């Protein structure tokens, strides 16, 4: 249902979200740590930067960081940026059956968009923290 680009984008944002305050991380380091394809992640990072989700500090000691808090970034924000299908217009021209189908699909898309807007990415970090709490180390 969700394209890999969105899945990888979430992992990229999460990798930045778990950094200590003021720390930055490069795309290559995140790609290696998360076992993600570097070129693909670089393209995602550039797209997210252009849309204001993340920002970058260039030069020595530089890297990416979140441009705003997780509770201000919704799943819709990532989807609209990373999923090309989200902005494709729904056809509502032609015969009555085609118009009816288009109107119906537009209603569904509008509801889907509203649902995605309800989910802020701070919940992503909560799930990550909960998963880390389940890890047990044995000696």
JSON list of C-alpha atoms in Angstrom, two decimals:
[
{"chain": "A", "resi": 1, "resn": "UNK", "atom": "CA", "xyz": [0.00, 0.00, 0.00]},
{"chain": "A", "resi": 2, "resn": "UNK", "atom": "CA", "xyz": [2.82, 2.40, 0.83]},
{"chain": "A", "resi": 3, "resn": "UNK", "atom": "CA", "xyz": [5.69, 2.78, -1.63]},
{"chain": "A", "resi": 4, "resn": "UNK", "atom": "CA", "xyz": [9.24, 1.97, -0.53]},
{"chain": "A", "resi": 5, "resn": "UNK", "atom": "CA", "xyz": [10.08, 5.66, -0.91]},
{"chain": "A", "resi": 6, "resn": "UNK", "atom": "CA", "xyz": [7.68, 6.50, 1.94]},
{"chain": "A", "resi": 7, "resn": "UNK", "atom": "CA", "xyz": [8.92, 3.60, 4.06]},
{"chain": "A", "resi": 8, "resn": "UNK", "atom": "CA", "xyz": [12.55, 4.66, 3.57]},
{"chain": "A", "resi": 9, "resn": "UNK", "atom": "CA", "xyz": [11.59, 8.31, 4.16]},
{"chain": "A", "resi": 10, "resn": "UNK", "atom": "CA", "xyz": [10.08, 7.38, 7.52]},
{"chain": "A", "resi": 11, "resn": "UNK", "atom": "CA", "xyz": [13.25, 5.51, 8.47]},
{"chain": "A", "resi": 12, "resn": "UNK", "atom": "CA", "xyz": [15.36, 8.50, 7.41]},
{"chain": "A", "resi": 13, "resn": "UNK", "atom": "CA", "xyz": [13.25, 10.90, 9.49]},
{"chain": "A", "resi": 14, "resn": "UNK", "atom": "CA", "xyz": [13.34, 8.51, 12.46]},
{"chain": "A", "resi": 15, "resn": "UNK", "atom": "CA", "xyz": [17.14, 8.25, 12.23]},
{"chain": "A", "resi": 16, "resn": "UNK", "atom": "CA", "xyz": [17.28, 12.05, 12.55]},
{"chain": "A", "resi": 17, "resn": "UNK", "atom": "CA", "xyz": [14.65, 12.16, 15.29]},
{"chain": "A", "resi": 18, "resn": "UNK", "atom": "CA", "xyz": [16.59, 9.88, 17.63]},
{"chain": "A", "resi": 19, "resn": "UNK", "atom": "CA", "xyz": [19.75, 11.96, 17.44]},
{"chain": "A", "resi": 20, "resn": "UNK", "atom": "CA", "xyz": [20.76, 13.88, 20.56]},
{"chain": "A", "resi": 21, "resn": "UNK", "atom": "CA", "xyz": [19.89, 17.60, 20.48]},
{"chain": "A", "resi": 22, "resn": "UNK", "atom": "CA", "xyz": [22.14, 19.53, 18.13]},
{"chain": "A", "resi": 23, "resn": "UNK", "atom": "CA", "xyz": [23.61, 16.45, 16.44]},
{"chain": "A", "resi": 24, "resn": "UNK", "atom": "CA", "xyz": [23.57, 15.97, 12.68]},
{"chain": "A", "resi": 25, "resn": "UNK", "atom": "CA", "xyz": [23.88, 12.88, 10.55]},
{"chain": "A", "resi": 26, "resn": "UNK", "atom": "CA", "xyz": [24.93, 12.32, 6.95]},
{"chain": "A", "resi": 27, "resn": "UNK", "atom": "CA", "xyz": [22.91, 10.36, 4.44]},
{"chain": "A", "resi": 28, "resn": "UNK", "atom": "CA", "xyz": [25.72, 7.84, 3.90]},
{"chain": "A", "resi": 29, "resn": "UNK", "atom": "CA", "xyz": [25.88, 7.05, 7.61]},
{"chain": "A", "resi": 30, "resn": "UNK", "atom": "CA", "xyz": [22.11, 6.62, 7.84]},
{"chain": "A", "resi": 31, "resn": "UNK", "atom": "CA", "xyz": [22.06, 4.46, 4.70]},
{"chain": "A", "resi": 32, "resn": "UNK", "atom": "CA", "xyz": [24.75, 2.22, 6.16]},
{"chain": "A", "resi": 33, "resn": "UNK", "atom": "CA", "xyz": [23.18, 2.00, 9.63]},
{"chain": "A", "resi": 34, "resn": "UNK", "atom": "CA", "xyz": [19.70, 1.33, 8.23]},
{"chain": "A", "resi": 35, "resn": "UNK", "atom": "CA", "xyz": [20.90, -0.92, 5.39]},
{"chain": "A", "resi": 36, "resn": "UNK", "atom": "CA", "xyz": [19.22, 1.29, 2.79]},
{"chain": "A", "resi": 37, "resn": "UNK", "atom": "CA", "xyz": [20.39, 2.02, -0.76]},
{"chain": "A", "resi": 38, "resn": "UNK", "atom": "CA", "xyz": [22.51, 5.19, -0.64]},
{"chain": "A", "resi": 39, "resn": "UNK", "atom": "CA", "xyz": [21.46, 6.72, -3.98]},
{"chain": "A", "resi": 40, "resn": "UNK", "atom": "CA", "xyz": [17.79, 6.14, -3.21]},
{"chain": "A", "resi": 41, "resn": "UNK", "atom": "CA", "xyz": [18.14, 7.68, 0.27]},
{"chain": "A", "resi": 42, "resn": "UNK", "atom": "CA", "xyz": [20.06, 10.66, -1.13]},
{"chain": "A", "resi": 43, "resn": "UNK", "atom": "CA", "xyz": [17.16, 11.39, -3.49]},
{"chain": "A", "resi": 44, "resn": "UNK", "atom": "CA", "xyz": [14.69, 11.09, -0.62]},
{"chain": "A", "resi": 45, "resn": "UNK", "atom": "CA", "xyz": [16.78, 13.42, 1.57]},
{"chain": "A", "resi": 46, "resn": "UNK", "atom": "CA", "xyz": [16.97, 16.06, -1.18]},
{"chain": "A", "resi": 47, "resn": "UNK", "atom": "CA", "xyz": [13.21, 15.88, -1.76]},
{"chain": "A", "resi": 48, "resn": "UNK", "atom": "CA", "xyz": [12.44, 16.17, 1.96]},
{"chain": "A", "resi": 49, "resn": "UNK", "atom": "CA", "xyz": [14.82, 19.12, 2.24]},
{"chain": "A", "resi": 50, "resn": "UNK", "atom": "CA", "xyz": [13.19, 20.94, -0.67]},
{"chain": "A", "resi": 51, "resn": "UNK", "atom": "CA", "xyz": [9.79, 20.49, 0.98]},
{"chain": "A", "resi": 52, "resn": "UNK", "atom": "CA", "xyz": [10.98, 21.72, 4.39]},
{"chain": "A", "resi": 53, "resn": "UNK", "atom": "CA", "xyz": [10.75, 18.46, 6.34]},
{"chain": "A", "resi": 54, "resn": "UNK", "atom": "CA", "xyz": [14.51, 18.24, 6.93]},
{"chain": "A", "resi": 55, "resn": "UNK", "atom": "CA", "xyz": [17.36, 20.69, 6.58]},
{"chain": "A", "resi": 56, "resn": "UNK", "atom": "CA", "xyz": [21.07, 20.32, 5.98]},
{"chain": "A", "resi": 57, "resn": "UNK", "atom": "CA", "xyz": [24.20, 21.98, 7.29]},
{"chain": "A", "resi": 58, "resn": "UNK", "atom": "CA", "xyz": [26.95, 21.81, 4.72]},
{"chain": "A", "resi": 59, "resn": "UNK", "atom": "CA", "xyz": [30.67, 21.49, 5.30]},
{"chain": "A", "resi": 60, "resn": "UNK", "atom": "CA", "xyz": [32.80, 19.84, 7.95]},
{"chain": "A", "resi": 61, "resn": "UNK", "atom": "CA", "xyz": [30.67, 18.53, 10.79]},
{"chain": "A", "resi": 62, "resn": "UNK", "atom": "CA", "xyz": [27.57, 19.00, 8.68]},
{"chain": "A", "resi": 63, "resn": "UNK", "atom": "CA", "xyz": [24.67, 16.71, 8.01]},
{"chain": "A", "resi": 64, "resn": "UNK", "atom": "CA", "xyz": [20.91, 16.51, 8.03]},
{"chain": "A", "resi": 65, "resn": "UNK", "atom": "CA", "xyz": [18.53, 17.41, 10.84]},
{"chain": "A", "resi": 66, "resn": "UNK", "atom": "CA", "xyz": [14.78, 17.78, 11.23]},
{"chain": "A", "resi": 67, "resn": "UNK", "atom": "CA", "xyz": [13.52, 21.19, 10.12]},
{"chain": "A", "resi": 68, "resn": "UNK", "atom": "CA", "xyz": [10.63, 21.03, 12.59]},
{"chain": "A", "resi": 69, "resn": "UNK", "atom": "CA", "xyz": [9.50, 18.88, 15.52]},
{"chain": "A", "resi": 70, "resn": "UNK", "atom": "CA", "xyz": [8.02, 15.46, 14.81]},
{"chain": "A", "resi": 71, "resn": "UNK", "atom": "CA", "xyz": [4.64, 16.51, 16.21]},
{"chain": "A", "resi": 72, "resn": "UNK", "atom": "CA", "xyz": [4.45, 19.08, 13.37]},
{"chain": "A", "resi": 73, "resn": "UNK", "atom": "CA", "xyz": [5.17, 16.55, 10.60]},
{"chain": "A", "resi": 74, "resn": "UNK", "atom": "CA", "xyz": [2.30, 14.33, 9.48]},
{"chain": "A", "resi": 75, "resn": "UNK", "atom": "CA", "xyz": [2.32, 11.13, 7.51]},
{"chain": "A", "resi": 76, "resn": "UNK", "atom": "CA", "xyz": [0.44, 13.12, 4.87]},
{"chain": "A", "resi": 77, "resn": "UNK", "atom": "CA", "xyz": [3.41, 15.52, 4.64]},
{"chain": "A", "resi": 78, "resn": "UNK", "atom": "CA", "xyz": [5.70, 12.62, 3.77]},
{"chain": "A", "resi": 79, "resn": "UNK", "atom": "CA", "xyz": [3.22, 10.93, 1.47]},
{"chain": "A", "resi": 80, "resn": "UNK", "atom": "CA", "xyz": [2.50, 14.04, -0.59]},
{"chain": "A", "resi": 81, "resn": "UNK", "atom": "CA", "xyz": [6.23, 14.64, -1.00]},
{"chain": "A", "resi": 82, "resn": "UNK", "atom": "CA", "xyz": [7.39, 11.07, -1.65]},
{"chain": "A", "resi": 83, "resn": "UNK", "atom": "CA", "xyz": [4.43, 9.31, -3.31]},
{"chain": "A", "resi": 84, "resn": "UNK", "atom": "CA", "xyz": [3.93, 10.53, -6.88]},
{"chain": "A", "resi": 85, "resn": "UNK", "atom": "CA", "xyz": [0.44, 9.02, -7.02]},
{"chain": "A", "resi": 86, "resn": "UNK", "atom": "CA", "xyz": [-0.88, 11.26, -4.25]},
{"chain": "A", "resi": 87, "resn": "UNK", "atom": "CA", "xyz": [-1.20, 14.29, -6.52]},
{"chain": "A", "resi": 88, "resn": "UNK", "atom": "CA", "xyz": [-2.48, 12.60, -9.65]},
{"chain": "A", "resi": 89, "resn": "UNK", "atom": "CA", "xyz": [-5.88, 14.02, -10.55]},
{"chain": "A", "resi": 90, "resn": "UNK", "atom": "CA", "xyz": [-8.85, 11.69, -10.50]},
{"chain": "A", "resi": 91, "resn": "UNK", "atom": "CA", "xyz": [-10.72, 11.61, -13.79]},
{"chain": "A", "resi": 92, "resn": "UNK", "atom": "CA", "xyz": [-14.29, 12.86, -13.48]},
{"chain": "A", "resi": 93, "resn": "UNK", "atom": "CA", "xyz": [-15.11, 13.45, -17.15]},
{"chain": "A", "resi": 94, "resn": "UNK", "atom": "CA", "xyz": [-16.92, 11.36, -19.72]},
{"chain": "A", "resi": 95, "resn": "UNK", "atom": "CA", "xyz": [-20.09, 9.34, -19.35]},
{"chain": "A", "resi": 96, "resn": "UNK", "atom": "CA", "xyz": [-22.18, 9.18, -16.19]},
{"chain": "A", "resi": 97, "resn": "UNK", "atom": "CA", "xyz": [-20.53, 5.97, -14.94]},
{"chain": "A", "resi": 98, "resn": "UNK", "atom": "CA", "xyz": [-17.07, 7.51, -15.28]},
{"chain": "A", "resi": 99, "resn": "UNK", "atom": "CA", "xyz": [-18.19, 10.69, -13.50]},
{"chain": "A", "resi": 100, "resn": "UNK", "atom": "CA", "xyz": [-19.77, 8.68, -10.68]},
{"chain": "A", "resi": 101, "resn": "UNK", "atom": "CA", "xyz": [-16.64, 6.56, -10.26]},
{"chain": "A", "resi": 102, "resn": "UNK", "atom": "CA", "xyz": [-14.47, 9.68, -10.24]},
{"chain": "A", "resi": 103, "resn": "UNK", "atom": "CA", "xyz": [-16.63, 11.42, -7.63]},
{"chain": "A", "resi": 104, "resn": "UNK", "atom": "CA", "xyz": [-16.61, 8.29, -5.47]},
{"chain": "A", "resi": 105, "resn": "UNK", "atom": "CA", "xyz": [-12.83, 7.89, -5.71]},
{"chain": "A", "resi": 106, "resn": "UNK", "atom": "CA", "xyz": [-12.32, 11.60, -4.93]},
{"chain": "A", "resi": 107, "resn": "UNK", "atom": "CA", "xyz": [-14.39, 11.20, -1.75]},
{"chain": "A", "resi": 108, "resn": "UNK", "atom": "CA", "xyz": [-12.27, 8.20, -0.74]},
{"chain": "A", "resi": 109, "resn": "UNK", "atom": "CA", "xyz": [-9.04, 10.07, -1.46]},
{"chain": "A", "resi": 110, "resn": "UNK", "atom": "CA", "xyz": [-10.23, 13.07, 0.56]},
{"chain": "A", "resi": 111, "resn": "UNK", "atom": "CA", "xyz": [-11.02, 10.80, 3.52]},
{"chain": "A", "resi": 112, "resn": "UNK", "atom": "CA", "xyz": [-7.64, 9.06, 3.13]},
{"chain": "A", "resi": 113, "resn": "UNK", "atom": "CA", "xyz": [-5.85, 12.42, 3.10]},
{"chain": "A", "resi": 114, "resn": "UNK", "atom": "CA", "xyz": [-7.67, 13.46, 6.28]},
{"chain": "A", "resi": 115, "resn": "UNK", "atom": "CA", "xyz": [-6.69, 10.21, 7.96]},
{"chain": "A", "resi": 116, "resn": "UNK", "atom": "CA", "xyz": [-3.02, 10.65, 7.03]},
{"chain": "A", "resi": 117, "resn": "UNK", "atom": "CA", "xyz": [-3.10, 14.21, 8.39]},
{"chain": "A", "resi": 118, "resn": "UNK", "atom": "CA", "xyz": [-4.13, 12.87, 11.81]},
{"chain": "A", "resi": 119, "resn": "UNK", "atom": "CA", "xyz": [-0.92, 10.85, 12.22]},
{"chain": "A", "resi": 120, "resn": "UNK", "atom": "CA", "xyz": [2.02, 12.94, 13.34]},
{"chain": "A", "resi": 121, "resn": "UNK", "atom": "CA", "xyz": [5.47, 11.40, 13.25]},
{"chain": "A", "resi": 122, "resn": "UNK", "atom": "CA", "xyz": [6.03, 11.74, 16.98]},
{"chain": "A", "resi": 123, "resn": "UNK", "atom": "CA", "xyz": [4.05, 8.47, 17.18]},
{"chain": "A", "resi": 124, "resn": "UNK", "atom": "CA", "xyz": [6.74, 6.88, 14.99]},
{"chain": "A", "resi": 125, "resn": "UNK", "atom": "CA", "xyz": [9.33, 7.71, 17.63]},
{"chain": "A", "resi": 126, "resn": "UNK", "atom": "CA", "xyz": [7.05, 6.31, 20.35]},
{"chain": "A", "resi": 127, "resn": "UNK", "atom": "CA", "xyz": [6.87, 2.99, 18.49]},
{"chain": "A", "resi": 128, "resn": "UNK", "atom": "CA", "xyz": [10.64, 2.99, 18.06]},
{"chain": "A", "resi": 129, "resn": "UNK", "atom": "CA", "xyz": [11.15, 3.59, 21.78]},
{"chain": "A", "resi": 130, "resn": "UNK", "atom": "CA", "xyz": [8.69, 0.84, 22.68]},
{"chain": "A", "resi": 131, "resn": "UNK", "atom": "CA", "xyz": [10.49, -1.60, 20.38]},
{"chain": "A", "resi": 132, "resn": "UNK", "atom": "CA", "xyz": [13.83, -0.71, 21.97]},
{"chain": "A", "resi": 133, "resn": "UNK", "atom": "CA", "xyz": [12.35, -1.28, 25.42]},
{"chain": "A", "resi": 134, "resn": "UNK", "atom": "CA", "xyz": [11.47, -4.85, 24.37]},
{"chain": "A", "resi": 135, "resn": "UNK", "atom": "CA", "xyz": [15.07, -5.72, 23.55]},
{"chain": "A", "resi": 136, "resn": "UNK", "atom": "CA", "xyz": [16.63, -7.86, 26.28]},
{"chain": "A", "resi": 137, "resn": "UNK", "atom": "CA", "xyz": [20.32, -8.48, 26.57]},
{"chain": "A", "resi": 138, "resn": "UNK", "atom": "CA", "xyz": [21.63, -11.71, 28.03]},
{"chain": "A", "resi": 139, "resn": "UNK", "atom": "CA", "xyz": [25.18, -12.37, 29.15]}
]
